[in-house]
Structures are given as C-alpha cells and as structure tokens.
mmCIF file of C-alpha atoms in Angstrom:
data_model
loop_
_atom_site.group_PDB
_atom_site.id
_atom_site.type_symbol
_atom_site.label_atom_id
_atom_site.label_comp_id
_atom_site.label_asym_id
_atom_site.label_seq_id
_atom_site.Cartn_x
_atom_site.Cartn_y
_atom_site.Cartn_z
ATOM 1 C CA ASP A 6 0.026 0.007 0.122
ATOM 2 C CA ASP A 7 3.048 2.232 0.017
ATOM 3 C CA LYS A 8 2.949 2.407 -3.758
ATOM 4 C CA THR A 9 6.250 1.026 -4.160
ATOM 5 C CA ILE A 10 8.168 -2.211 -5.398
ATOM 6 C CA ARG A 11 11.105 -3.568 -3.139
ATOM 7 C CA ILE A 12 13.506 -6.305 -4.392
ATOM 8 C CA TRP A 13 15.226 -8.397 -1.579
ATOM 9 C CA ASP A 14 18.043 -10.674 -1.367
ATOM 10 C CA THR A 15 16.679 -13.639 0.116
ATOM 11 C CA MET A 16 20.280 -14.885 1.196
ATOM 12 C CA THR A 17 21.261 -11.537 3.002
ATOM 13 C CA LYS A 18 17.554 -10.415 3.833
ATOM 14 C CA ARG A 19 18.449 -6.941 2.365
ATOM 15 C CA GLN A 20 16.827 -4.691 -0.068
ATOM 16 C CA VAL A 21 18.625 -4.704 -3.294
ATOM 17 C CA GLY A 22 18.569 -0.981 -4.746
ATOM 18 C CA SER A 23 16.061 1.722 -4.181
ATOM 19 C CA PRO A 24 12.385 1.194 -4.240
ATOM 20 C CA LEU A 25 10.588 0.956 -7.529
ATOM 21 C CA GLU A 26 8.515 4.166 -7.564
ATOM 22 C CA GLY A 27 5.808 5.140 -9.959
ATOM 23 C CA HIS A 28 2.309 3.951 -8.823
ATOM 24 C CA THR A 29 -0.046 6.356 -7.664
ATOM 25 C CA GLU A 30 -1.945 4.037 -5.336
ATOM 26 C CA GLY A 31 -1.153 0.701 -3.667
ATOM 27 C CA VAL A 32 0.592 -2.132 -5.543
ATOM 28 C CA ASN A 33 -1.439 -5.589 -5.566
ATOM 29 C CA SER A 34 0.814 -8.032 -7.485
ATOM 30 C CA VAL A 35 4.346 -8.336 -8.886
ATOM 31 C CA SER A 36 5.885 -11.045 -11.033
ATOM 32 C CA PHE A 37 9.339 -11.550 -12.647
ATOM 33 C CA SER A 38 9.460 -12.213 -16.442
ATOM 34 C CA PRO A 39 10.368 -15.954 -17.365
ATOM 35 C CA ASP A 40 14.316 -14.584 -17.999
ATOM 36 C CA GLY A 41 14.388 -12.489 -14.856
ATOM 37 C CA ILE A 42 14.970 -9.419 -16.815
ATOM 38 C CA PHE A 43 11.508 -7.516 -16.145
ATOM 39 C CA ILE A 44 8.906 -7.047 -13.319
ATOM 40 C CA VAL A 45 5.290 -6.447 -13.732
ATOM 41 C CA SER A 46 3.165 -4.826 -11.160
ATOM 42 C CA ALA A 47 -0.353 -4.223 -10.964
ATOM 43 C CA SER A 48 -1.962 -1.404 -9.005
ATOM 44 C CA GLU A 49 -5.272 -0.120 -7.744
ATOM 45 C CA ASP A 50 -4.232 3.026 -9.790
ATOM 46 C CA LYS A 51 -5.768 1.173 -12.871
ATOM 47 C CA THR A 52 -2.266 0.551 -14.475
ATOM 48 C CA VAL A 53 0.250 -2.084 -15.197
ATOM 49 C CA ARG A 54 3.874 -1.388 -15.304
ATOM 50 C CA ILE A 55 6.883 -2.936 -16.604
ATOM 51 C CA TRP A 56 10.270 -2.614 -14.879
ATOM 52 C CA ASP A 57 13.638 -3.158 -15.494
ATOM 53 C CA ALA A 58 14.547 -5.618 -12.642
ATOM 54 C CA LYS A 59 18.319 -4.531 -12.679
ATOM 55 C CA THR A 60 17.935 -0.707 -12.888
ATOM 56 C CA GLY A 61 14.503 -0.531 -11.190
ATOM 57 C CA MET A 62 13.442 1.838 -13.983
ATOM 58 C CA GLN A 63 10.180 1.505 -15.821
ATOM 59 C CA VAL A 64 10.727 0.488 -19.439
ATOM 60 C CA ALA A 65 7.418 1.599 -21.161
ATOM 61 C CA SER A 66 4.505 3.757 -20.525
ATOM 62 C CA PRO A 67 2.055 2.311 -18.076
ATOM 63 C CA LEU A 68 -0.464 -0.183 -19.745
ATOM 64 C CA ARG A 69 -3.790 1.526 -19.246
ATOM 65 C CA GLY A 70 -7.184 0.117 -20.210
ATOM 66 C CA HIS A 71 -8.735 -1.218 -16.949
ATOM 67 C CA THR A 72 -11.471 1.030 -15.593
ATOM 68 C CA ASP A 73 -10.743 0.051 -12.033
ATOM 69 C CA GLY A 74 -7.820 -1.248 -9.811
ATOM 70 C CA VAL A 75 -5.555 -4.270 -11.166
ATOM 71 C CA ASN A 76 -5.460 -7.131 -8.855
ATOM 72 C CA SER A 77 -2.691 -9.092 -10.697
ATOM 73 C CA ALA A 78 -0.585 -9.184 -13.746
ATOM 74 C CA SER A 79 2.159 -11.946 -14.774
ATOM 75 C CA PHE A 80 4.010 -12.704 -18.135
ATOM 76 C CA SER A 81 3.170 -15.518 -20.450
ATOM 77 C CA PRO A 82 5.884 -18.494 -20.466
ATOM 78 C CA ASP A 83 7.788 -16.942 -23.321
ATOM 79 C CA GLY A 84 7.646 -13.354 -21.887
ATOM 80 C CA LYS A 85 5.782 -11.882 -25.074
ATOM 81 C CA TYR A 86 2.519 -11.297 -23.102
ATOM 82 C CA ILE A 87 1.188 -9.871 -19.959
ATOM 83 C CA VAL A 88 -2.180 -11.123 -18.478
ATOM 84 C CA SER A 89 -3.980 -8.870 -15.878
ATOM 85 C CA ALA A 90 -7.196 -9.161 -13.880
ATOM 86 C CA SER A 91 -9.165 -6.386 -12.415
ATOM 87 C CA GLU A 92 -11.950 -5.186 -10.280
ATOM 88 C CA ASP A 93 -13.736 -4.152 -13.465
ATOM 89 C CA GLU A 94 -14.701 -7.684 -14.073
ATOM 90 C CA THR A 95 -12.202 -7.721 -17.036
ATOM 91 C CA ILE A 96 -8.878 -9.681 -17.969
ATOM 92 C CA ARG A 97 -6.705 -8.321 -20.540
ATOM 93 C CA ILE A 98 -3.857 -9.541 -22.521
ATOM 94 C CA TRP A 99 -0.865 -7.162 -23.435
ATOM 95 C CA ASP A 100 1.878 -7.133 -25.859
ATOM 96 C CA THR A 101 5.129 -6.593 -24.079
ATOM 97 C CA ARG A 102 6.939 -5.320 -27.193
ATOM 98 C CA THR A 103 4.080 -2.565 -27.984
ATOM 99 C CA GLY A 104 2.607 -2.243 -24.753
ATOM 100 C CA LEU A 105 -0.699 -2.541 -26.572
ATOM 101 C CA GLN A 106 -3.866 -4.794 -25.675
ATOM 102 C CA VAL A 107 -4.057 -7.520 -27.664
ATOM 103 C CA GLY A 108 -7.733 -8.180 -28.919
ATOM 104 C CA SER A 109 -10.801 -7.362 -26.770
ATOM 105 C CA PRO A 110 -11.230 -7.653 -22.805
ATOM 106 C CA LEU A 111 -12.292 -11.060 -21.626
ATOM 107 C CA ILE A 112 -15.410 -10.635 -20.244
ATOM 108 C CA GLY A 113 -17.395 -13.142 -18.741
ATOM 109 C CA ARG A 114 -17.142 -12.708 -14.979
ATOM 110 C CA THR A 115 -19.697 -11.308 -12.391
ATOM 111 C CA GLY A 116 -17.226 -9.651 -9.813
ATOM 112 C CA SER A 117 -13.987 -8.499 -9.611
ATOM 113 C CA VAL A 118 -11.196 -10.779 -11.041
ATOM 114 C CA ASN A 119 -8.649 -11.443 -8.360
ATOM 115 C CA SER A 120 -6.050 -13.448 -10.653
ATOM 116 C CA ALA A 121 -5.130 -14.539 -13.942
ATOM 117 C CA SER A 122 -2.272 -16.457 -15.127
ATOM 118 C CA PHE A 123 -0.998 -18.401 -18.292
ATOM 119 C CA SER A 124 -0.570 -22.206 -18.543
ATOM 120 C CA PRO A 125 2.914 -23.408 -18.720
ATOM 121 C CA ASP A 126 2.191 -23.888 -22.535
ATOM 122 C CA GLY A 127 0.795 -20.192 -22.761
ATOM 123 C CA LYS A 128 -2.110 -21.635 -24.561
ATOM 124 C CA TYR A 129 -4.514 -21.038 -21.812
ATOM 125 C CA ILE A 130 -5.556 -18.570 -19.020
ATOM 126 C CA VAL A 131 -6.810 -19.330 -15.723
ATOM 127 C CA SER A 132 -8.808 -16.678 -13.602
ATOM 128 C CA ALA A 133 -10.190 -16.646 -10.148
ATOM 129 C CA SER A 134 -13.130 -14.362 -9.319
ATOM 130 C CA LEU A 135 -15.330 -12.952 -6.566
ATOM 131 C CA ASP A 136 -18.196 -14.885 -8.423
ATOM 132 C CA THR A 137 -16.847 -18.267 -6.717
ATOM 133 C CA MET A 138 -15.763 -19.707 -10.013
ATOM 134 C CA VAL A 139 -12.551 -20.653 -11.432
ATOM 135 C CA ARG A 140 -12.340 -20.557 -15.429
ATOM 136 C CA ILE A 141 -10.129 -21.565 -18.169
ATOM 137 C CA TRP A 142 -9.701 -19.126 -21.462
ATOM 138 C CA ASP A 143 -8.162 -19.668 -24.859
ATOM 139 C CA ALA A 144 -5.309 -17.527 -24.498
ATOM 140 C CA LYS A 145 -5.297 -16.964 -28.503
ATOM 141 C CA THR A 146 -9.035 -16.239 -29.185
ATOM 142 C CA GLY A 147 -9.964 -14.847 -25.697
ATOM 143 C CA GLN A 148 -12.820 -17.059 -25.550
ATOM 144 C CA PRO A 149 -13.779 -18.774 -22.438
ATOM 145 C CA LEU A 150 -13.751 -22.808 -22.416
ATOM 146 C CA ASN A 151 -16.795 -24.558 -21.565
ATOM 147 C CA VAL A 152 -15.017 -25.348 -18.373
ATOM 148 C CA ARG A 153 -16.150 -23.982 -14.962
ATOM 149 C CA LEU A 154 -14.650 -25.351 -11.891
ATOM 150 C CA GLU A 155 -17.378 -24.514 -9.255
ATOM 151 C CA GLY A 156 -17.628 -25.730 -5.790
ATOM 152 C CA HIS A 157 -16.215 -22.911 -3.902
ATOM 153 C CA THR A 158 -18.834 -20.940 -1.904
ATOM 154 C CA GLU A 159 -17.124 -17.863 -1.183
ATOM 155 C CA PRO A 160 -14.776 -15.691 -3.580
ATOM 156 C CA VAL A 161 -11.885 -17.327 -5.127
ATOM 157 C CA TYR A 162 -8.398 -14.980 -4.914
ATOM 158 C CA SER A 163 -6.062 -17.214 -6.857
ATOM 159 C CA ALA A 164 -5.621 -19.991 -9.260
ATOM 160 C CA SER A 165 -2.810 -21.593 -11.017
ATOM 161 C CA PHE A 166 -1.807 -24.273 -13.488
ATOM 162 C CA SER A 167 0.503 -27.178 -12.161
ATOM 163 C CA PRO A 168 3.757 -26.660 -13.840
ATOM 164 C CA ASN A 169 3.563 -29.864 -15.973
ATOM 165 C CA GLU A 170 -0.165 -29.848 -17.039
ATOM 166 C CA ALA A 171 -1.948 -27.542 -19.047
#
C-alpha cells in the first residue's frame, strides 16, 4: 500500500537497490518475467507497469485500459505477453513489445477478477473471481472454454496451473 515495489536478496535479507516508484496507489501484485530481466506490477491506480529488474526503471509507459484497480499481472511463459485481472470484471492481454492490448477484454465474470495467469504452454489462461468460480480461457482467441470449475461457496482469490499440466 506504500505504492512501491522492493526487491530483496533472500540470502542476505537485504533490500536490493532503491524502491521502484511510479504507481500512484497501492500495488497489488508483482511478477518476474521468465528470464528474470523484467518485473510487471499491478496497482489500484488502474495501471500495469513493466520495470527493468536490474535498474528499477520503468521500461515503457504504463499499460492503461482497466477502469478499476488491477489485482494481478503476470507474464506468459515466453515473456511476450502479460495477462492482467481487474476489479472492473475483465481480464486483458498485453503485448510486451508494443504495450498495446491484444484483442478485446476477456469478459464473462460477475465480480472482481482477482487473478489470472497463463498455462505453462501459454495456450490457456486461468482466472479466479469474486463470483466463486475458476474459469479457463483460450489465450489466443480470448474465448472462455466450456470449463467452469465450481464448488467454492466464497470468492476465489487465486488460481494457477500445475507446472507440468495445461
């Protein structure tokens, strides 16, 4: 909630470099790119930002399109795309090279989307939402698969794929 991102050395338990600053509201999520070169962050300020993990500098303009706070953001396995989940009930896919949104928002949730992430092969996206469901989406078409993982009776805050299964 202090609007910063901090990198820590787990061996020395010391902060590495200065805090990454730029968000104007609390940061909800951070994730490293698969190669460890970049960090993506999601914030209540309705933006997704990409940072150089070594220098702490933003590498592009903020990714804008969500109309409410962004709860999570993560890279695709090849690092070419970012998926973000928002309180605006949408999931968006972004091209990391251009900073542009790919296709239309993924819509079909009835409540804040709390998390979204790619499958290990990058073909699918799993999302978790306040609507108590976990859904699977086709990452290329943005269409929901006819798979609803139901059973929770309260909001679902996070979902992910097993590293060896799609």
